[in-house]
Amino acid sequence: MSSFSATITRITESERWPKTSSEWALPVAATLATAVAVSLILRPSEGYSGDRPPIVSSWIPWVGSSWEIEKDPDAFFRQAEKDFPGGIIGVHSAGHKFYFVTSSSLINQIYKQPKVYTLSPVQMGWAKAVFSLSDHALFGSTAFPERLAPHMSRSIAPKNMMGLINSFENHLRQEVQSRAVPPQSVSLQEFVIKLSYIATGAAYFGPTFNAMGTWDAFKGFDEMVYKVALG
């Protein structure tokens, strides 16, 4: 009887669930590897398919290209544009599929269609998620849909852009000429972006616009905006 009980005990112990994190590590890793393999096998080819833009391939389910973009978004999109030069690419990220226009000529075509571009769901979503506009400001008032959004669309229309570009160039030249040579090396990227931001504010809002008063907020937005675009 004692032998029988010992046998039952050994079987029970051998078939118990893992209790520690180290015991769970191997089963979890095996399960994840299997899921990735099945996903790659079952996923259809994601090149050009009819009228659909190509999708940048990714090997981690749900996560998609999020980690690659987080590591270096500029490098990711440069490589994607090189691999798919058609001007539009799709990206898997956080369980969603997003499409990005990488061609300046195609973006210009979008701007030429105000009935499609004005107050698109993307604009409304960004107004709320990025600029913290309330539901009342977006949907309960006429200020945004009837005044602000149409004004922005008219400003960036191709026929009005040349005036803004000329003004931007003049203000940028003034900023460069008025700045003393830095006593030590500075980041060229930050230097150029800061001057461009100041010149853009002066061109759009007028020369009295206090660009530096909003610089820190804009810098934070500029560094993190791709995360908003990826959901």
mmCIF file of C-alpha atoms in Angstrom, residues 27-212:
data_model
loop_
_atom_site.group_PDB
_atom_site.id
_atom_site.type_symbol
_atom_site.label_atom_id
_atom_site.label_comp_id
_atom_site.label_asym_id
_atom_site.label_seq_id
_atom_site.Cartn_x
_atom_site.Cartn_y
_atom_site.Cartn_z
ATOM 1 C CA PRO A 27 6.640 27.043 -21.215
ATOM 2 C CA VAL A 28 5.935 30.713 -21.829
ATOM 3 C CA ALA A 29 8.897 31.071 -24.192
ATOM 4 C CA ALA A 30 7.848 27.954 -26.090
ATOM 5 C CA THR A 31 4.263 29.200 -26.375
ATOM 6 C CA LEU A 32 5.390 32.599 -27.629
ATOM 7 C CA ALA A 33 7.746 31.061 -30.172
ATOM 8 C CA THR A 34 4.958 28.817 -31.423
ATOM 9 C CA ALA A 35 2.574 31.762 -31.748
ATOM 10 C CA VAL A 36 5.133 33.742 -33.732
ATOM 11 C CA ALA A 37 5.832 30.798 -36.032
ATOM 12 C CA VAL A 38 2.136 30.155 -36.660
ATOM 13 C CA SER A 39 1.574 33.852 -37.302
ATOM 14 C CA LEU A 40 4.342 33.958 -39.897
ATOM 15 C CA ILE A 41 3.105 30.796 -41.590
ATOM 16 C CA LEU A 42 -0.533 31.872 -41.743
ATOM 17 C CA ARG A 43 0.026 35.542 -42.562
ATOM 18 C CA PRO A 44 -0.503 36.224 -46.270
ATOM 19 C CA SER A 45 2.109 38.025 -48.307
ATOM 20 C CA GLU A 46 2.006 41.728 -47.485
ATOM 21 C CA GLY A 47 3.527 43.260 -50.563
ATOM 22 C CA TYR A 48 1.449 45.150 -53.115
ATOM 23 C CA SER A 49 -2.011 43.614 -53.407
ATOM 24 C CA GLY A 50 -4.185 45.315 -55.961
ATOM 25 C CA ASP A 51 -5.025 48.829 -54.856
ATOM 26 C CA ARG A 52 -3.765 48.341 -51.292
ATOM 27 C CA PRO A 53 -0.446 49.930 -50.236
ATOM 28 C CA PRO A 54 2.346 47.599 -49.087
ATOM 29 C CA ILE A 55 2.700 46.673 -45.421
ATOM 30 C CA VAL A 56 6.070 46.762 -43.689
ATOM 31 C CA SER A 57 6.665 43.211 -42.488
ATOM 32 C CA SER A 58 6.933 42.494 -38.772
ATOM 33 C CA TRP A 59 7.444 39.229 -36.914
ATOM 34 C CA ILE A 60 5.927 39.914 -33.465
ATOM 35 C CA PRO A 61 2.116 39.500 -33.312
ATOM 36 C CA TRP A 62 0.141 42.531 -32.088
ATOM 37 C CA VAL A 63 3.319 44.508 -31.277
ATOM 38 C CA GLY A 64 4.195 44.763 -34.960
ATOM 39 C CA SER A 65 6.828 47.392 -35.770
ATOM 40 C CA SER A 66 6.363 49.340 -32.525
ATOM 41 C CA TRP A 67 9.777 48.431 -31.078
ATOM 42 C CA GLU A 68 11.644 49.267 -34.294
ATOM 43 C CA ILE A 69 9.941 52.649 -34.531
ATOM 44 C CA GLU A 70 10.541 53.343 -30.849
ATOM 45 C CA LYS A 71 14.253 52.654 -31.303
ATOM 46 C CA ASP A 72 14.757 55.000 -34.275
ATOM 47 C CA PRO A 73 11.629 56.285 -36.082
ATOM 48 C CA ASP A 74 13.588 58.249 -38.700
ATOM 49 C CA ALA A 75 15.673 55.235 -39.685
ATOM 50 C CA PHE A 76 12.576 53.026 -39.796
ATOM 51 C CA PHE A 77 10.670 55.263 -42.199
ATOM 52 C CA ARG A 78 13.741 55.932 -44.363
ATOM 53 C CA GLN A 79 14.237 52.207 -44.810
ATOM 54 C CA ALA A 80 10.518 51.631 -45.407
ATOM 55 C CA GLU A 81 10.453 54.359 -48.057
ATOM 56 C CA LYS A 82 13.512 52.790 -49.689
ATOM 57 C CA ASP A 83 11.905 49.327 -49.693
ATOM 58 C CA PHE A 84 8.520 50.615 -50.883
ATOM 59 C CA PRO A 85 9.046 53.766 -53.002
ATOM 60 C CA GLY A 86 5.385 54.032 -53.979
ATOM 61 C CA GLY A 87 4.714 56.860 -51.525
ATOM 62 C CA ILE A 88 2.357 55.074 -49.098
ATOM 63 C CA ILE A 89 3.229 52.374 -46.586
ATOM 64 C CA GLY A 90 1.287 50.408 -44.010
ATOM 65 C CA VAL A 91 2.593 49.616 -40.529
ATOM 66 C CA HIS A 92 1.387 47.155 -37.890
ATOM 67 C CA SER A 93 1.544 48.626 -34.394
ATOM 68 C CA ALA A 94 -0.189 47.778 -31.111
ATOM 69 C CA GLY A 95 -2.815 45.639 -32.779
ATOM 70 C CA HIS A 96 -3.692 48.198 -35.442
ATOM 71 C CA LYS A 97 -2.739 48.864 -39.037
ATOM 72 C CA PHE A 98 -1.736 52.432 -39.927
ATOM 73 C CA TYR A 99 -0.977 53.948 -43.324
ATOM 74 C CA PHE A 100 1.574 56.725 -43.823
ATOM 75 C CA VAL A 101 2.081 58.990 -46.831
ATOM 76 C CA THR A 102 5.810 59.373 -47.465
ATOM 77 C CA SER A 103 5.618 61.240 -50.772
ATOM 78 C CA SER A 104 5.436 65.044 -50.781
ATOM 79 C CA SER A 105 3.596 65.022 -54.126
ATOM 80 C CA LEU A 106 0.916 62.686 -52.755
ATOM 81 C CA ILE A 107 0.531 64.822 -49.638
ATOM 82 C CA ASN A 108 0.032 67.799 -51.933
ATOM 83 C CA GLN A 109 -2.762 65.903 -53.700
ATOM 84 C CA ILE A 110 -4.450 65.290 -50.350
ATOM 85 C CA TYR A 111 -4.301 69.002 -49.542
ATOM 86 C CA LYS A 112 -5.981 69.737 -52.867
ATOM 87 C CA GLN A 113 -9.091 67.841 -51.771
ATOM 88 C CA PRO A 114 -10.526 70.017 -48.983
ATOM 89 C CA LYS A 115 -13.834 68.154 -48.919
ATOM 90 C CA VAL A 116 -11.956 64.984 -48.004
ATOM 91 C CA TYR A 117 -9.177 66.494 -45.926
ATOM 92 C CA THR A 118 -11.056 69.090 -43.869
ATOM 93 C CA LEU A 119 -12.272 67.743 -40.521
ATOM 94 C CA SER A 120 -11.257 64.182 -41.235
ATOM 95 C CA PRO A 121 -11.505 61.702 -38.340
ATOM 96 C CA VAL A 122 -7.712 61.876 -38.067
ATOM 97 C CA GLN A 123 -7.788 65.633 -37.555
ATOM 98 C CA MET A 124 -10.507 65.350 -34.945
ATOM 99 C CA GLY A 125 -8.641 62.576 -33.146
ATOM 100 C CA TRP A 126 -5.396 64.543 -33.078
ATOM 101 C CA ALA A 127 -7.142 67.692 -31.916
ATOM 102 C CA LYS A 128 -8.356 65.773 -28.890
ATOM 103 C CA ALA A 129 -5.371 63.495 -28.182
ATOM 104 C CA VAL A 130 -2.545 65.918 -28.948
ATOM 105 C CA PHE A 131 -3.932 69.378 -28.316
ATOM 106 C CA SER A 132 -6.397 68.425 -25.543
ATOM 107 C CA LEU A 133 -9.428 70.031 -27.166
ATOM 108 C CA SER A 134 -12.566 69.037 -25.289
ATOM 109 C CA ASP A 135 -15.560 67.277 -26.808
ATOM 110 C CA HIS A 136 -17.485 70.516 -26.415
ATOM 111 C CA ALA A 137 -14.864 72.449 -28.392
ATOM 112 C CA LEU A 138 -14.857 69.832 -31.140
ATOM 113 C CA PHE A 139 -18.513 68.865 -31.362
ATOM 114 C CA GLY A 140 -20.532 71.283 -29.233
ATOM 115 C CA SER A 141 -19.251 74.543 -30.701
ATOM 116 C CA THR A 142 -19.001 75.962 -34.194
ATOM 117 C CA ALA A 143 -15.610 77.594 -33.542
ATOM 118 C CA PHE A 144 -13.494 74.591 -34.513
ATOM 119 C CA PRO A 145 -15.467 73.039 -37.409
ATOM 120 C CA GLU A 146 -16.632 76.308 -39.014
ATOM 121 C CA ARG A 147 -13.775 78.722 -38.291
ATOM 122 C CA LEU A 148 -10.489 77.203 -37.129
ATOM 123 C CA ALA A 149 -10.324 74.049 -39.267
ATOM 124 C CA PRO A 150 -11.369 75.763 -42.550
ATOM 125 C CA HIS A 151 -8.863 78.546 -41.841
ATOM 126 C CA MET A 152 -6.042 76.007 -41.430
ATOM 127 C CA SER A 153 -7.064 74.221 -44.629
ATOM 128 C CA ARG A 154 -7.100 77.471 -46.598
ATOM 129 C CA SER A 155 -3.710 78.453 -45.204
ATOM 130 C CA ILE A 156 -1.993 75.301 -46.410
ATOM 131 C CA ALA A 157 -3.756 75.205 -49.781
ATOM 132 C CA PRO A 158 -1.201 75.209 -52.632
ATOM 133 C CA LYS A 159 -2.290 78.634 -53.897
ATOM 134 C CA ASN A 160 -1.624 80.188 -50.489
ATOM 135 C CA MET A 161 1.533 78.318 -49.579
ATOM 136 C CA MET A 162 3.930 80.446 -51.635
ATOM 137 C CA GLY A 163 3.236 83.534 -49.550
ATOM 138 C CA LEU A 164 3.868 81.581 -46.347
ATOM 139 C CA ILE A 165 7.053 80.081 -47.771
ATOM 140 C CA ASN A 166 8.412 83.491 -48.795
ATOM 141 C CA SER A 167 7.617 84.884 -45.351
ATOM 142 C CA PHE A 168 9.233 81.868 -43.718
ATOM 143 C CA GLU A 169 12.420 82.328 -45.747
ATOM 144 C CA ASN A 170 12.646 86.018 -44.833
ATOM 145 C CA HIS A 171 12.154 85.380 -41.117
ATOM 146 C CA LEU A 172 14.575 82.449 -41.162
ATOM 147 C CA ARG A 173 17.233 84.614 -42.799
ATOM 148 C CA GLN A 174 16.729 87.269 -40.158
ATOM 149 C CA GLU A 175 17.046 84.721 -37.355
ATOM 150 C CA VAL A 176 20.272 83.283 -38.762
ATOM 151 C CA GLN A 177 21.839 86.704 -39.276
ATOM 152 C CA SER A 178 20.882 87.914 -35.805
ATOM 153 C CA ARG A 179 22.425 84.951 -33.998
ATOM 154 C CA ALA A 180 25.987 85.028 -32.769
ATOM 155 C CA VAL A 181 28.277 82.103 -33.429
ATOM 156 C CA PRO A 182 27.829 79.623 -30.535
ATOM 157 C CA PRO A 183 30.883 79.532 -28.233
ATOM 158 C CA GLN A 184 30.753 75.748 -28.232
ATOM 159 C CA SER A 185 29.410 72.980 -30.399
ATOM 160 C CA VAL A 186 25.648 72.542 -30.438
ATOM 161 C CA SER A 187 23.271 69.982 -31.864
ATOM 162 C CA LEU A 188 22.719 70.904 -35.501
ATOM 163 C CA GLN A 189 19.306 69.235 -35.488
ATOM 164 C CA GLU A 190 18.046 71.199 -32.497
ATOM 165 C CA PHE A 191 19.608 74.416 -33.834
ATOM 166 C CA VAL A 192 17.899 74.064 -37.214
ATOM 167 C CA ILE A 193 14.547 72.946 -35.781
ATOM 168 C CA LYS A 194 14.472 75.792 -33.263
ATOM 169 C CA LEU A 195 15.207 78.455 -35.898
ATOM 170 C CA SER A 196 12.674 76.902 -38.248
ATOM 171 C CA TYR A 197 10.046 76.867 -35.509
ATOM 172 C CA ILE A 198 10.641 80.552 -34.750
ATOM 173 C CA ALA A 199 10.476 81.458 -38.457
ATOM 174 C CA THR A 200 7.336 79.365 -38.971
ATOM 175 C CA GLY A 201 5.564 81.049 -36.065
ATOM 176 C CA ALA A 202 6.466 84.496 -37.390
ATOM 177 C CA ALA A 203 5.315 83.595 -40.899
ATOM 178 C CA TYR A 204 1.969 82.152 -39.803
ATOM 179 C CA PHE A 205 1.043 84.220 -36.742
ATOM 180 C CA GLY A 206 3.043 87.390 -37.358
ATOM 181 C CA PRO A 207 6.453 88.716 -36.221
ATOM 182 C CA THR A 208 5.238 89.388 -32.664
ATOM 183 C CA PHE A 209 4.430 85.711 -32.014
ATOM 184 C CA ASN A 210 6.322 84.503 -28.921
ATOM 185 C CA ALA A 211 7.710 81.262 -30.370
ATOM 186 C CA MET A 212 10.121 80.629 -27.513
#
